[in-house]
PDB file of C-alpha atoms in Angstrom:
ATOM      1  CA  UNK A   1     -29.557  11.667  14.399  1.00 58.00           C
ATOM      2  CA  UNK A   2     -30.679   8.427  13.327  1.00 62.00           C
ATOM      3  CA  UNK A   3     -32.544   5.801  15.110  1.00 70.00           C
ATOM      4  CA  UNK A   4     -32.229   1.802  14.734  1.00 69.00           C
ATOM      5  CA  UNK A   5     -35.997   1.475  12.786  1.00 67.00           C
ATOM      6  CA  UNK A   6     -34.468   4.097  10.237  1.00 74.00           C
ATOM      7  CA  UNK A   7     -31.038   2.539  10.165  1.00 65.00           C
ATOM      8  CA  UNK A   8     -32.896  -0.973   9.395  1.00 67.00           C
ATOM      9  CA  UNK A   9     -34.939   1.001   6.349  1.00 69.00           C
ATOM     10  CA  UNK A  10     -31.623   2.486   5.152  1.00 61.00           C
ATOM     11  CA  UNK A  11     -30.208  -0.808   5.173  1.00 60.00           C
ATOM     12  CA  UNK A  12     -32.625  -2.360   3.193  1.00 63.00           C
ATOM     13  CA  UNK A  13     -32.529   0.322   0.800  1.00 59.00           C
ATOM     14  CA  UNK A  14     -28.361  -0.072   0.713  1.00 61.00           C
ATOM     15  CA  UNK A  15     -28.757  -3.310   0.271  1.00 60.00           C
ATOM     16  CA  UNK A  16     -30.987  -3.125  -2.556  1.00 56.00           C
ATOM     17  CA  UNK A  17     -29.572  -0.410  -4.448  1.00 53.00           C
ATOM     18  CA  UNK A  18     -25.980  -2.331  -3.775  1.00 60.00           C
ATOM     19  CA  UNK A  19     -26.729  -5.131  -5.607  1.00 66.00           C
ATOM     20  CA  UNK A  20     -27.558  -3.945  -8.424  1.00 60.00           C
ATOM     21  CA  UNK A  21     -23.748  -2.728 -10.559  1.00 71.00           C
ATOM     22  CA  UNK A  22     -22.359  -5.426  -8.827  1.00 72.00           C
ATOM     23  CA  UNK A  23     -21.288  -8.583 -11.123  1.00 74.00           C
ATOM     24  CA  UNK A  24     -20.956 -12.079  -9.861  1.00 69.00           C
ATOM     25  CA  UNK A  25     -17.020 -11.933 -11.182  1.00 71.00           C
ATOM     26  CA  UNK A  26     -15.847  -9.393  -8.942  1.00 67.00           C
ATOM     27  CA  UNK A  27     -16.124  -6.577 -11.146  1.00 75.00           C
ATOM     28  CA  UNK A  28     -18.956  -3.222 -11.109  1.00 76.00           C
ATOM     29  CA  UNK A  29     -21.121  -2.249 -13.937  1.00 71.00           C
ATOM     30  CA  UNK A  30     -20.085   1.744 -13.323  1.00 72.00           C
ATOM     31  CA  UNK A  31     -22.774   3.432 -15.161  1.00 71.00           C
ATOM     32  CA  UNK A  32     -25.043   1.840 -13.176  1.00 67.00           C
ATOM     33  CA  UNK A  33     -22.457   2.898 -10.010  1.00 68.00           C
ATOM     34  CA  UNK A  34     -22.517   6.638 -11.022  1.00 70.00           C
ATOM     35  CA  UNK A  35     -26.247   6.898 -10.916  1.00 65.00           C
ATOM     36  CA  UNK A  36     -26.304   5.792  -7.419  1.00 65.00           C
ATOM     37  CA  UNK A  37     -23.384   8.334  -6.324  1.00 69.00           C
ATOM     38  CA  UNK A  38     -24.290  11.024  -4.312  1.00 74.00           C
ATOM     39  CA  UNK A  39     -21.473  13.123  -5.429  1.00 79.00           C
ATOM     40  CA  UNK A  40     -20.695  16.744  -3.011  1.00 86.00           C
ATOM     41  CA  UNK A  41     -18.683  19.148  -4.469  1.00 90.00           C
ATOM     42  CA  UNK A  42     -15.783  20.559  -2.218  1.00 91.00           C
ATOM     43  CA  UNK A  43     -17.228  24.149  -0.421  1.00 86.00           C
ATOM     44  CA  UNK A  44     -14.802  26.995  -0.992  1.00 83.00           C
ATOM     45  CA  UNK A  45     -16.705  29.425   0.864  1.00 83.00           C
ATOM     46  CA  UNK A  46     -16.243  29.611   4.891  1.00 76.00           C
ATOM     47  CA  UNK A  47     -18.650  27.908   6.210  1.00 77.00           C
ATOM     48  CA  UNK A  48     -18.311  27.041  10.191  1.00 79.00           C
ATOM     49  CA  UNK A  49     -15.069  28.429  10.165  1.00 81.00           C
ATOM     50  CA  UNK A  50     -13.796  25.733   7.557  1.00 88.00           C
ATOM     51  CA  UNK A  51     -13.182  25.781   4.059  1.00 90.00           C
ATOM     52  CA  UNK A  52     -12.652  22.920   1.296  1.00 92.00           C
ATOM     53  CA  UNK A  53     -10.771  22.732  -1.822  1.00 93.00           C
ATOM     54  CA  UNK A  54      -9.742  19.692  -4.257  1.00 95.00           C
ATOM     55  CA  UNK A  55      -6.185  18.808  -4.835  1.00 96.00           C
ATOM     56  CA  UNK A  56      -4.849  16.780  -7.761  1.00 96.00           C
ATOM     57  CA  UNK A  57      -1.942  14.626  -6.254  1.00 96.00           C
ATOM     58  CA  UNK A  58      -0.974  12.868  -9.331  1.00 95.00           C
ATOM     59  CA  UNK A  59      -2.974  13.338 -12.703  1.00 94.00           C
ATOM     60  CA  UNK A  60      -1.096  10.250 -13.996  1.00 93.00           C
ATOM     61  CA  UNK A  61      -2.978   8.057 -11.929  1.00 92.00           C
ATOM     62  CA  UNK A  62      -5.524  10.356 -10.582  1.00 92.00           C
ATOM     63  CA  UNK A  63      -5.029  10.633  -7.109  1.00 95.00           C
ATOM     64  CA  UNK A  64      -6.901  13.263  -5.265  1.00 96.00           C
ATOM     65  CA  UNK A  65      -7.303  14.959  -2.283  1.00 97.00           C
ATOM     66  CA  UNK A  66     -10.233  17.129  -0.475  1.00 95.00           C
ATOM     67  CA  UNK A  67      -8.240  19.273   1.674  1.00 95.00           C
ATOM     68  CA  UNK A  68      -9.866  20.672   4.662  1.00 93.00           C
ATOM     69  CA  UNK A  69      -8.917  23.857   6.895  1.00 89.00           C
ATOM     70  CA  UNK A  70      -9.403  26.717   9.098  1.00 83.00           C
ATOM     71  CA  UNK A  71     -10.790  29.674   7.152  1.00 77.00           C
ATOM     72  CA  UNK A  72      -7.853  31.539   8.940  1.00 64.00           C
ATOM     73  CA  UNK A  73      -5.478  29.611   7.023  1.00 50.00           C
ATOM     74  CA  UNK A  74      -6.546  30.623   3.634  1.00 52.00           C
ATOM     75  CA  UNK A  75      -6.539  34.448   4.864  1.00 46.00           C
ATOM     76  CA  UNK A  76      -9.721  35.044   7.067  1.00 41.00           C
ATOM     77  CA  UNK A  77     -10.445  36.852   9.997  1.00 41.00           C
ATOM     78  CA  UNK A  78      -8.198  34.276  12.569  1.00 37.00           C
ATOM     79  CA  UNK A  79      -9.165  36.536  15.444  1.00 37.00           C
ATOM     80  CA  UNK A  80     -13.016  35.785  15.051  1.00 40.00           C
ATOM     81  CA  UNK A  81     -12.420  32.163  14.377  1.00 38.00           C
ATOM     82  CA  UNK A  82      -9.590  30.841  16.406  1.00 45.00           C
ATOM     83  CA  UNK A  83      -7.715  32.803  18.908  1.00 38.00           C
ATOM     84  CA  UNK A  84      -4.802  30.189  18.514  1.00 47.00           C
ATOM     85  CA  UNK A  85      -4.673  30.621  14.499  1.00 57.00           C
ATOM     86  CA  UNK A  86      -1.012  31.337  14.744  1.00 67.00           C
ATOM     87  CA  UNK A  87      -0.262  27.969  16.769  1.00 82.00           C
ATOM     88  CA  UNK A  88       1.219  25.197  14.477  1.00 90.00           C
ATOM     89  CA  UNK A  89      -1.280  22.449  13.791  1.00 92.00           C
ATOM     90  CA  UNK A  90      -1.021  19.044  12.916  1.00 95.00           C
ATOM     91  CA  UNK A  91      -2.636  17.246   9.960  1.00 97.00           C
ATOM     92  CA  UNK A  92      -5.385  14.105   9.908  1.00 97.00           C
ATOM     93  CA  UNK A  93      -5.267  11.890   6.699  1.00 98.00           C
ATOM     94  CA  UNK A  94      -8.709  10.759   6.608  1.00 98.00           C
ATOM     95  CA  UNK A  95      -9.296   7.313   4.453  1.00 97.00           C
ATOM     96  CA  UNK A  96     -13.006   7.112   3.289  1.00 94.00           C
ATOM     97  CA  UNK A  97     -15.148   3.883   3.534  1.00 91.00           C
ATOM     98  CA  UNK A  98     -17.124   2.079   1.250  1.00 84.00           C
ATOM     99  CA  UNK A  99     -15.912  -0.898  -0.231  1.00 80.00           C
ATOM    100  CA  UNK A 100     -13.150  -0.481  -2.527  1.00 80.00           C
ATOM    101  CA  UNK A 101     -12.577  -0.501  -6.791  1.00 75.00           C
ATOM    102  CA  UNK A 102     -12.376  -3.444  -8.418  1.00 79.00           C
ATOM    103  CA  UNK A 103     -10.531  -2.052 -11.100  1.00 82.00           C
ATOM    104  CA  UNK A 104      -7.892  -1.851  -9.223  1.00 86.00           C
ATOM    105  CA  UNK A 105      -7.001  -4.805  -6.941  1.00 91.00           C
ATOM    106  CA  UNK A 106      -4.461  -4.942  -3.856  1.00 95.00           C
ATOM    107  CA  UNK A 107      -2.281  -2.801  -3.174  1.00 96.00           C
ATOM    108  CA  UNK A 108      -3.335  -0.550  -5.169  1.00 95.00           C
ATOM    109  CA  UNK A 109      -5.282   1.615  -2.613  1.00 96.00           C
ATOM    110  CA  UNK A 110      -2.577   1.216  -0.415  1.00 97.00           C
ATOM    111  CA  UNK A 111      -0.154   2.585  -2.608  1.00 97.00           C
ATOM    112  CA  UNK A 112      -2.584   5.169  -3.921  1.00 96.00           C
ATOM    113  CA  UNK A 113      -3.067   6.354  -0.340  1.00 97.00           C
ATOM    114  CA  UNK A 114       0.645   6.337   0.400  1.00 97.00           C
ATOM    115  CA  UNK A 115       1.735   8.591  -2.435  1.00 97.00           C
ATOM    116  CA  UNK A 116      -0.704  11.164  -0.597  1.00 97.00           C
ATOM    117  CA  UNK A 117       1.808  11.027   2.290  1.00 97.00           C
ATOM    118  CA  UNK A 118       4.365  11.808   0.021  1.00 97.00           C
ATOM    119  CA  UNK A 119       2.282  14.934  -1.446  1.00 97.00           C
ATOM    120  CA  UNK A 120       2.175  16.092   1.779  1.00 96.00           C
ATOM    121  CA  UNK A 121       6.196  16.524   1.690  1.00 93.00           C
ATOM    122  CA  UNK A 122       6.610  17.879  -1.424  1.00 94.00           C
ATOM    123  CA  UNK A 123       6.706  21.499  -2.732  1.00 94.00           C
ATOM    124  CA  UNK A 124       3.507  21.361  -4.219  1.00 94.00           C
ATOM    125  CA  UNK A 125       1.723  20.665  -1.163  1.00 95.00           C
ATOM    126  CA  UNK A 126       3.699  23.657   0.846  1.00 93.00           C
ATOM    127  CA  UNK A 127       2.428  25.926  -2.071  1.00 92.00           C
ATOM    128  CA  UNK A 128      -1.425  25.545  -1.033  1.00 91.00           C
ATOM    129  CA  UNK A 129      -1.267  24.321   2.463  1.00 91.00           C
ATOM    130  CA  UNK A 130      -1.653  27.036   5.656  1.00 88.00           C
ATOM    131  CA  UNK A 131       1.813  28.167   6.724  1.00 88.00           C
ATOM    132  CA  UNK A 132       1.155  26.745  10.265  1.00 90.00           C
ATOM    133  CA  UNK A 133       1.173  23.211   9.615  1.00 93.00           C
ATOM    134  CA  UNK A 134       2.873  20.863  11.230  1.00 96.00           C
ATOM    135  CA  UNK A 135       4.197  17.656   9.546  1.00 97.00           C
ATOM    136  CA  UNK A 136       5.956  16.566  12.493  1.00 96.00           C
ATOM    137  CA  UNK A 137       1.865  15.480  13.659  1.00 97.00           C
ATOM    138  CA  UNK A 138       0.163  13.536  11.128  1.00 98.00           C
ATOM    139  CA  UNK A 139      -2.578  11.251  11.946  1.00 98.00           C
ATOM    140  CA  UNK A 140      -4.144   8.307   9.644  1.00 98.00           C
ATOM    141  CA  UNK A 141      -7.648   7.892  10.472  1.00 98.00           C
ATOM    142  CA  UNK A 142     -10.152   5.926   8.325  1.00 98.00           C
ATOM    143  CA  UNK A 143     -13.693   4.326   8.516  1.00 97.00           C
ATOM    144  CA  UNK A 144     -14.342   0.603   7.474  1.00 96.00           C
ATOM    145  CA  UNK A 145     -12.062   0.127   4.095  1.00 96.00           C
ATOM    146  CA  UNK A 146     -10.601   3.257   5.414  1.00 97.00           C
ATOM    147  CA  UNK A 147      -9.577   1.649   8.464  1.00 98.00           C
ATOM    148  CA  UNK A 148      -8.245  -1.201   7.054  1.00 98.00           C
ATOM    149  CA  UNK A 149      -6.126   1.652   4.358  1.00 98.00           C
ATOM    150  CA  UNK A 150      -5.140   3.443   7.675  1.00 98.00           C
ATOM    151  CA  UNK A 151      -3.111   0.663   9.233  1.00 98.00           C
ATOM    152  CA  UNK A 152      -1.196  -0.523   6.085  1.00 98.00           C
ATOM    153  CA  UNK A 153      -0.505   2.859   5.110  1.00 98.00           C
ATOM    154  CA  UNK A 154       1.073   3.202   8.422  1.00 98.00           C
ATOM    155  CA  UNK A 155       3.239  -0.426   7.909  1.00 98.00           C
ATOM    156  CA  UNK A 156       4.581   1.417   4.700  1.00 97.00           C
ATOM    157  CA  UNK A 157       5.013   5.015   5.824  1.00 97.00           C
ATOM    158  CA  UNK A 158       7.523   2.591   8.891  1.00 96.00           C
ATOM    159  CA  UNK A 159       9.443   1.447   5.813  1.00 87.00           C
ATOM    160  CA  UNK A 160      10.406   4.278   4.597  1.00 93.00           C
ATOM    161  CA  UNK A 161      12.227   8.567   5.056  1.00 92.00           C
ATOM    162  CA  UNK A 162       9.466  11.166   5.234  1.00 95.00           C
ATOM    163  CA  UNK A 163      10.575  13.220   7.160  1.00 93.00           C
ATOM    164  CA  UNK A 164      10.296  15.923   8.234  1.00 94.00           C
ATOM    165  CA  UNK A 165       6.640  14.211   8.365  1.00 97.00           C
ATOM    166  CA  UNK A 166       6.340  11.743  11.342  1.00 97.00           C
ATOM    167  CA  UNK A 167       3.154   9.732  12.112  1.00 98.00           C
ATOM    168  CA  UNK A 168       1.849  10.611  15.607  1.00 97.00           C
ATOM    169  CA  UNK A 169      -1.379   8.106  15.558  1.00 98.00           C
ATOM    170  CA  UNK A 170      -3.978   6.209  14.043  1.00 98.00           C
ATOM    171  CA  UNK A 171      -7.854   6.409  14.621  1.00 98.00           C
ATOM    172  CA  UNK A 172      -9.257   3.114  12.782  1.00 98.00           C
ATOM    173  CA  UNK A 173     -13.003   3.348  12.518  1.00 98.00           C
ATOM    174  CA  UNK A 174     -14.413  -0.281  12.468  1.00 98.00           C
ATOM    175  CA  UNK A 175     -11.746  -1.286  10.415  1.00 98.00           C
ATOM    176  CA  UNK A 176     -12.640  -3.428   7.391  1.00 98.00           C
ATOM    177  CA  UNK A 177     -10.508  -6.663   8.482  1.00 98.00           C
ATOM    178  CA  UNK A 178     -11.389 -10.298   7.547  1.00 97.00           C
ATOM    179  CA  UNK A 179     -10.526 -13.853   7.266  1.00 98.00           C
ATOM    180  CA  UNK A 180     -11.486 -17.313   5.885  1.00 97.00           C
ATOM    181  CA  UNK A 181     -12.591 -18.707   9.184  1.00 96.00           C
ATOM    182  CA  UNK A 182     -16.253 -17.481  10.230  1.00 96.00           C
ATOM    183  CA  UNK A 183     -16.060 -15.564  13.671  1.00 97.00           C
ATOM    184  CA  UNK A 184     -19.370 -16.053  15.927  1.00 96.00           C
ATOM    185  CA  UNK A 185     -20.317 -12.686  15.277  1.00 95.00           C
ATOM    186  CA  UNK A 186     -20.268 -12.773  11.759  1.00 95.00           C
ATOM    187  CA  UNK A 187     -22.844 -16.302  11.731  1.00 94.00           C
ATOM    188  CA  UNK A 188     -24.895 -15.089  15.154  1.00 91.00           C
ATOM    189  CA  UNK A 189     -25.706 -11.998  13.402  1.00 87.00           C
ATOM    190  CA  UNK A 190     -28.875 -13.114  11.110  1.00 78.00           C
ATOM    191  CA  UNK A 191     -29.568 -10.042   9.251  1.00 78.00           C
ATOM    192  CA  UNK A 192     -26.828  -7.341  10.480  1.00 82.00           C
ATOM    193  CA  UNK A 193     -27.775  -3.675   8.937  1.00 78.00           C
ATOM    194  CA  UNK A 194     -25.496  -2.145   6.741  1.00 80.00           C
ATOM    195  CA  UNK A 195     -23.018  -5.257   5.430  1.00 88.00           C
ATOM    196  CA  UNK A 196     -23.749  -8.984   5.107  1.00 88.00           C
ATOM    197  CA  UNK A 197     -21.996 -11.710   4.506  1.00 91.00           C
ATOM    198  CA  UNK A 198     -22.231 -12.013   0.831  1.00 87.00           C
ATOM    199  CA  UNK A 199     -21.412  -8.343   0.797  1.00 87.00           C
ATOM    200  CA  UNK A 200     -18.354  -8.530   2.698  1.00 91.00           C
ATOM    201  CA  UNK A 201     -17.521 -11.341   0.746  1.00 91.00           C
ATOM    202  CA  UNK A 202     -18.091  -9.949  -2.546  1.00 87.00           C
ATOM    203  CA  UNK A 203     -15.757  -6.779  -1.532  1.00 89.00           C
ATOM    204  CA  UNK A 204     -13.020  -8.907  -0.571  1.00 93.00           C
ATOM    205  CA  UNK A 205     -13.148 -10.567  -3.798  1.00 89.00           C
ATOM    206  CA  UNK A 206     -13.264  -8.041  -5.395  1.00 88.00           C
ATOM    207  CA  UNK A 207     -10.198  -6.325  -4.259  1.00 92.00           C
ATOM    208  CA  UNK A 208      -8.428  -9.039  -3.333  1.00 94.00           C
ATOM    209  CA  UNK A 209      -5.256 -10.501  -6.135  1.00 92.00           C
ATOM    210  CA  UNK A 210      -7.082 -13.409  -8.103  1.00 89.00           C
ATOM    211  CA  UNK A 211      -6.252 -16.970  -6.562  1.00 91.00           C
ATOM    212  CA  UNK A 212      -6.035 -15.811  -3.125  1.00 95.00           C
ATOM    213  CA  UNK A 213      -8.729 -15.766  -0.143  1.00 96.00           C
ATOM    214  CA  UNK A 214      -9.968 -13.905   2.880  1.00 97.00           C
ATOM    215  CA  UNK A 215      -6.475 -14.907   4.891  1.00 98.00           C
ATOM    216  CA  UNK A 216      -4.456 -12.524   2.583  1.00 98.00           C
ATOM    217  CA  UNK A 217      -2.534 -10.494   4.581  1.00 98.00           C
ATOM    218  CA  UNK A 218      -4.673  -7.291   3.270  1.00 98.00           C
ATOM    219  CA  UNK A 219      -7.509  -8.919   5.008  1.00 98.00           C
ATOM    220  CA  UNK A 220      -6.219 -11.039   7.687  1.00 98.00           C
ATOM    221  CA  UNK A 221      -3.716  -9.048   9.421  1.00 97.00           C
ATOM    222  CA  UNK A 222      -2.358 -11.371  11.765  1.00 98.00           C
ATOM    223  CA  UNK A 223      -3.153 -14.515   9.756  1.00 97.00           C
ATOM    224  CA  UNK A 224      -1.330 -17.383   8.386  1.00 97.00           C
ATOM    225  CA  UNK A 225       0.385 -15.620   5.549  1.00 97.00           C
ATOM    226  CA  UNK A 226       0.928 -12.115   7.199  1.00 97.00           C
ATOM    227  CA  UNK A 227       4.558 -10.766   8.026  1.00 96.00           C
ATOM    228  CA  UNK A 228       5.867 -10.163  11.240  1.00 97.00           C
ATOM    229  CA  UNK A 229       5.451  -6.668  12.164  1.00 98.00           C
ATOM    230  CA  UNK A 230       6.874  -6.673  15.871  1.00 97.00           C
ATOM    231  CA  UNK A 231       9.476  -4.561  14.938  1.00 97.00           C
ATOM    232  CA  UNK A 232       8.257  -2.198  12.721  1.00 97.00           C
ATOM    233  CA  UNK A 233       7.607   1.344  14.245  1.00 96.00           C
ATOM    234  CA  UNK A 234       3.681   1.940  14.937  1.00 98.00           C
ATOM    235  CA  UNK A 235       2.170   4.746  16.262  1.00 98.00           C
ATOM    236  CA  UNK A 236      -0.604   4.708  19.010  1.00 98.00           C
ATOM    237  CA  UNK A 237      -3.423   3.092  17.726  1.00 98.00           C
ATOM    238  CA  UNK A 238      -6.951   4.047  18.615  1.00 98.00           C
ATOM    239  CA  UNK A 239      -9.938   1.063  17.349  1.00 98.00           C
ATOM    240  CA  UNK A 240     -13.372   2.012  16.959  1.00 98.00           C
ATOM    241  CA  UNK A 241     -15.448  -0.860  17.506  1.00 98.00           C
ATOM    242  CA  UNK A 242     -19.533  -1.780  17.243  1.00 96.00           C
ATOM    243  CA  UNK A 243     -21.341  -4.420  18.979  1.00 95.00           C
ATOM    244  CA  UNK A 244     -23.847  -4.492  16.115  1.00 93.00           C
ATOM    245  CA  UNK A 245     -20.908  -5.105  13.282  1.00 95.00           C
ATOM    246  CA  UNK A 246     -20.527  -8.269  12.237  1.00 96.00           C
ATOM    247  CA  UNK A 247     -16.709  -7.021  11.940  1.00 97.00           C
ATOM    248  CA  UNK A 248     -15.898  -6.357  15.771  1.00 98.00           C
ATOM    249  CA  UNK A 249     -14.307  -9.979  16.250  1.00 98.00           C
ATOM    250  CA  UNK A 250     -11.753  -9.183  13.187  1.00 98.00           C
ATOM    251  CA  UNK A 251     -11.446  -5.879  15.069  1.00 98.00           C
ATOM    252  CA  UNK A 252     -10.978  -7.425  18.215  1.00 98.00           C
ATOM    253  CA  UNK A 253      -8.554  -9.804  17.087  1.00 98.00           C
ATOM    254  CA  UNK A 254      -6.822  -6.840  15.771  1.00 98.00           C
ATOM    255  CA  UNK A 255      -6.380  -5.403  18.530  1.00 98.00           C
ATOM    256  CA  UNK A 256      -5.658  -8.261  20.905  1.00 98.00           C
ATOM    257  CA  UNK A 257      -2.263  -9.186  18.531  1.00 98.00           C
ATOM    258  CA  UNK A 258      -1.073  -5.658  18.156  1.00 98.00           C
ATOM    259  CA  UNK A 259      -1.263  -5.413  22.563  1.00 98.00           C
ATOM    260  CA  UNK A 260       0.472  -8.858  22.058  1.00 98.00           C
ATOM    261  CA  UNK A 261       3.642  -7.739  20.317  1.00 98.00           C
ATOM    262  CA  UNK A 262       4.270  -4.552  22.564  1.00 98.00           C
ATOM    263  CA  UNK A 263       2.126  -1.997  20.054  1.00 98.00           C
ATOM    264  CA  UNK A 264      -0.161   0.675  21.755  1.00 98.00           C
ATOM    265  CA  UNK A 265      -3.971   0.343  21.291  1.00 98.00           C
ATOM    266  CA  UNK A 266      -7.078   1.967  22.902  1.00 98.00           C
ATOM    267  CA  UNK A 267     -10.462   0.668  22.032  1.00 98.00           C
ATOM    268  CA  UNK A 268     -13.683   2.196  22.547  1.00 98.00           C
ATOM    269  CA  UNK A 269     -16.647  -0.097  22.135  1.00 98.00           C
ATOM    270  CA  UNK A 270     -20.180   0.955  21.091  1.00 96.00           C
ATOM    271  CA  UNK A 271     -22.673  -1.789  22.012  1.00 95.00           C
ATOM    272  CA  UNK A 272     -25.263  -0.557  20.006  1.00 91.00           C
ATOM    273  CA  UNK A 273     -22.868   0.543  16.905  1.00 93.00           C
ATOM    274  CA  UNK A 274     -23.726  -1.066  13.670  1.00 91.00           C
ATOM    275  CA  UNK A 275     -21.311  -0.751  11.090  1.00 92.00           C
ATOM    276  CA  UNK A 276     -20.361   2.510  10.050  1.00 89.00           C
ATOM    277  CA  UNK A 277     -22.636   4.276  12.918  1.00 89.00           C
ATOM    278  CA  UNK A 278     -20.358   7.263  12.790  1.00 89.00           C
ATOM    279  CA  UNK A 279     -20.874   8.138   9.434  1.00 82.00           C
ATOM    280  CA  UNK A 280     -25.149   7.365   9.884  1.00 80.00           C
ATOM    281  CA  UNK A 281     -25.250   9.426  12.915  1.00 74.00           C
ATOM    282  CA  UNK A 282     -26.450   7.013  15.147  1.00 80.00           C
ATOM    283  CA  UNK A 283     -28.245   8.465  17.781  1.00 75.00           C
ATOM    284  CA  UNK A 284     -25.411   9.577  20.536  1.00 81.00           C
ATOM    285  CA  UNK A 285     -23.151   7.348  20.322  1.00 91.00           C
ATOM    286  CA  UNK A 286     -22.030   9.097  17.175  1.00 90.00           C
ATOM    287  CA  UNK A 287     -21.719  12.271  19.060  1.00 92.00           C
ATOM    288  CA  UNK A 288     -19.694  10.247  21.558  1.00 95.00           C
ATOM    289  CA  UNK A 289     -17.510   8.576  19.194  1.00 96.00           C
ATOM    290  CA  UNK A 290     -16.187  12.001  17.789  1.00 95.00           C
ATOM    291  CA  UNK A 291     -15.560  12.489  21.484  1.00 96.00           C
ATOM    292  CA  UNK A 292     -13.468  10.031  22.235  1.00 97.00           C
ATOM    293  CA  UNK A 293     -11.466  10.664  19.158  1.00 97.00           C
ATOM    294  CA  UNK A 294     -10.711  14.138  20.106  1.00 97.00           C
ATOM    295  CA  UNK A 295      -9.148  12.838  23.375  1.00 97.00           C
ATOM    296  CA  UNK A 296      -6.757  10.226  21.691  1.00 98.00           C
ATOM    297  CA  UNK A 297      -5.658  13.068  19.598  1.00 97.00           C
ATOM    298  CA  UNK A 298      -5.657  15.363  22.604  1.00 96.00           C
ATOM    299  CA  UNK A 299      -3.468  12.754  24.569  1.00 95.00           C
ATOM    300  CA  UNK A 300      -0.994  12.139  21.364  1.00 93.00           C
ATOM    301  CA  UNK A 301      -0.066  16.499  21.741  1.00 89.00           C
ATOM    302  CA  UNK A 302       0.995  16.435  25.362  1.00 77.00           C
TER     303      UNK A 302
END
């Protein structure tokens, strides 16, 4: 676990390191990127009753996936792992933080991560998939960027026929959301660990269509330009939220609209959270966290 003096190192070091294949216009120096990517190759081999593979969802575009699953479903011994191996289970589409390529501006990512939806219906998918899976119980979780992915994912997924896949919930992990207006949080907070200002600012240009600011609808949910989503069908909604993110006000705000126009949404606030906590295993309330995600998914099955 990590404690708040190493988190502030870490930070520093983030910070530092960060900096440096980023360019003032919005775009990344990548050889510099790749020597600063700590790159883990998927495990194939059971390890904690779990194995990982890679999946190529479209080489055109090079979409990919890192599928995770019980050993039992790729032929193991289901009676030492999981007595319940033959139950149907559902499926969490997990959206990964961490800024997001400027190579490829909004929507891209959205779209990217939508088209893994539509993997998940098609043959392919059902040829290397466990037999026991159940797309009637997909969840969209996602941590910072991922977050932000998570919920616009969902707002296109509502548009459209997957089934027989149906969206049961989302888990939004200090969702990356923004706007041109400073919140107190974001100017109280001297020197927050993990993100700062600039940095937030220099994602969001980054990713953002040229000409348009932090009140685009991609960052600014419920801002001056965003549509009206009232009517548009939205699972149960759980927000992860840190009192030490200079984020949690966006979050908040987030959260306070969607109650606002009839959607459901469960928070669970970490006081001493900084941004992206879960992923630094911060000490317990990481632990905790995981916790209180298992619930909300434990909840959505009954």
């Amino acid at each position: 676990m990590t404690s708040m003096w190493a988190l502030r190192i870490l930070s520093r070091f983030l910070a530092m390191v960060g900096t440096i294949p980023r360019r003032k216009d919005g775009t990344v120096h990548r050889k510099l990127a790749d020597l600063f990517e700590w790159v883990i190759s998927a495990n194939p081999q059971r390890a904690d009753g779990v194995v990982a593979f890679d999946v190529v969802v479209d080489a055109e575009t090079g979409i990919w996936v890192r599928v995770f699953v019980p050993a039992q479903g790729m032929g193991g011994d289901s009676s030492e792992l999981n007595p319940k191996a033959d139950e149907m289970m559902p499926v969490i589409v997990y959206y990964h933080g961490g800024g997001r390529a400027p190579e490829h501006k909004c929507p891209t990512a959205y779209n990217d991560c939508y088209a893994v939806l539509e993997w998940l219906n098609s043959e392919k998918a059902e040829a290397i998939l466990p037999a026991n899976v159940d797309l009637s119980r997909v969840y969209l979780a996602g941590d910072s960027a991922g977050g932000n992915i998570a919920h616009h994912v969902a707002i296109l997924a509502a548009g459209k026929d997957l089934s027989p896949l149906t969206l049961r919930g989302l888990v939004l992990i200090q969702p990356f959301f923004g706007g041109e207006e400073r919140t107190a949080a974001e100017l109280q907070m001297k020197d927050p660990l993990i993100v700062s200002l600039e940095l937030l600012d220099w994602y969001w240009k980054a990713y953002l269509p040229p000409d348009s600011n932090r009140d685009h609808p991609a960052s600014n949910v419920f801002g001056p330009y965003s549509r009206d989503i009232s009517n548009v069908a939205i699972p149960p909604v759980l927000v992860i939220v840190g009192g030490l993110d200079p984020l949690q006000e966006w979050q908040m705000k987030y959260v306070k609209e969607m109650v606002t126009i009839g959607k459901k949404v469960e928070v669970c606030f970490f006081e001493d959270g900084v941004h992206m906590f879960g992923q630094l295993k911060q000490i317990e309330i990481a632990e905790q966290m995981l916790i209180d995600i298992a619930s909300f998914l434990e909840n959505r099955e009954e």
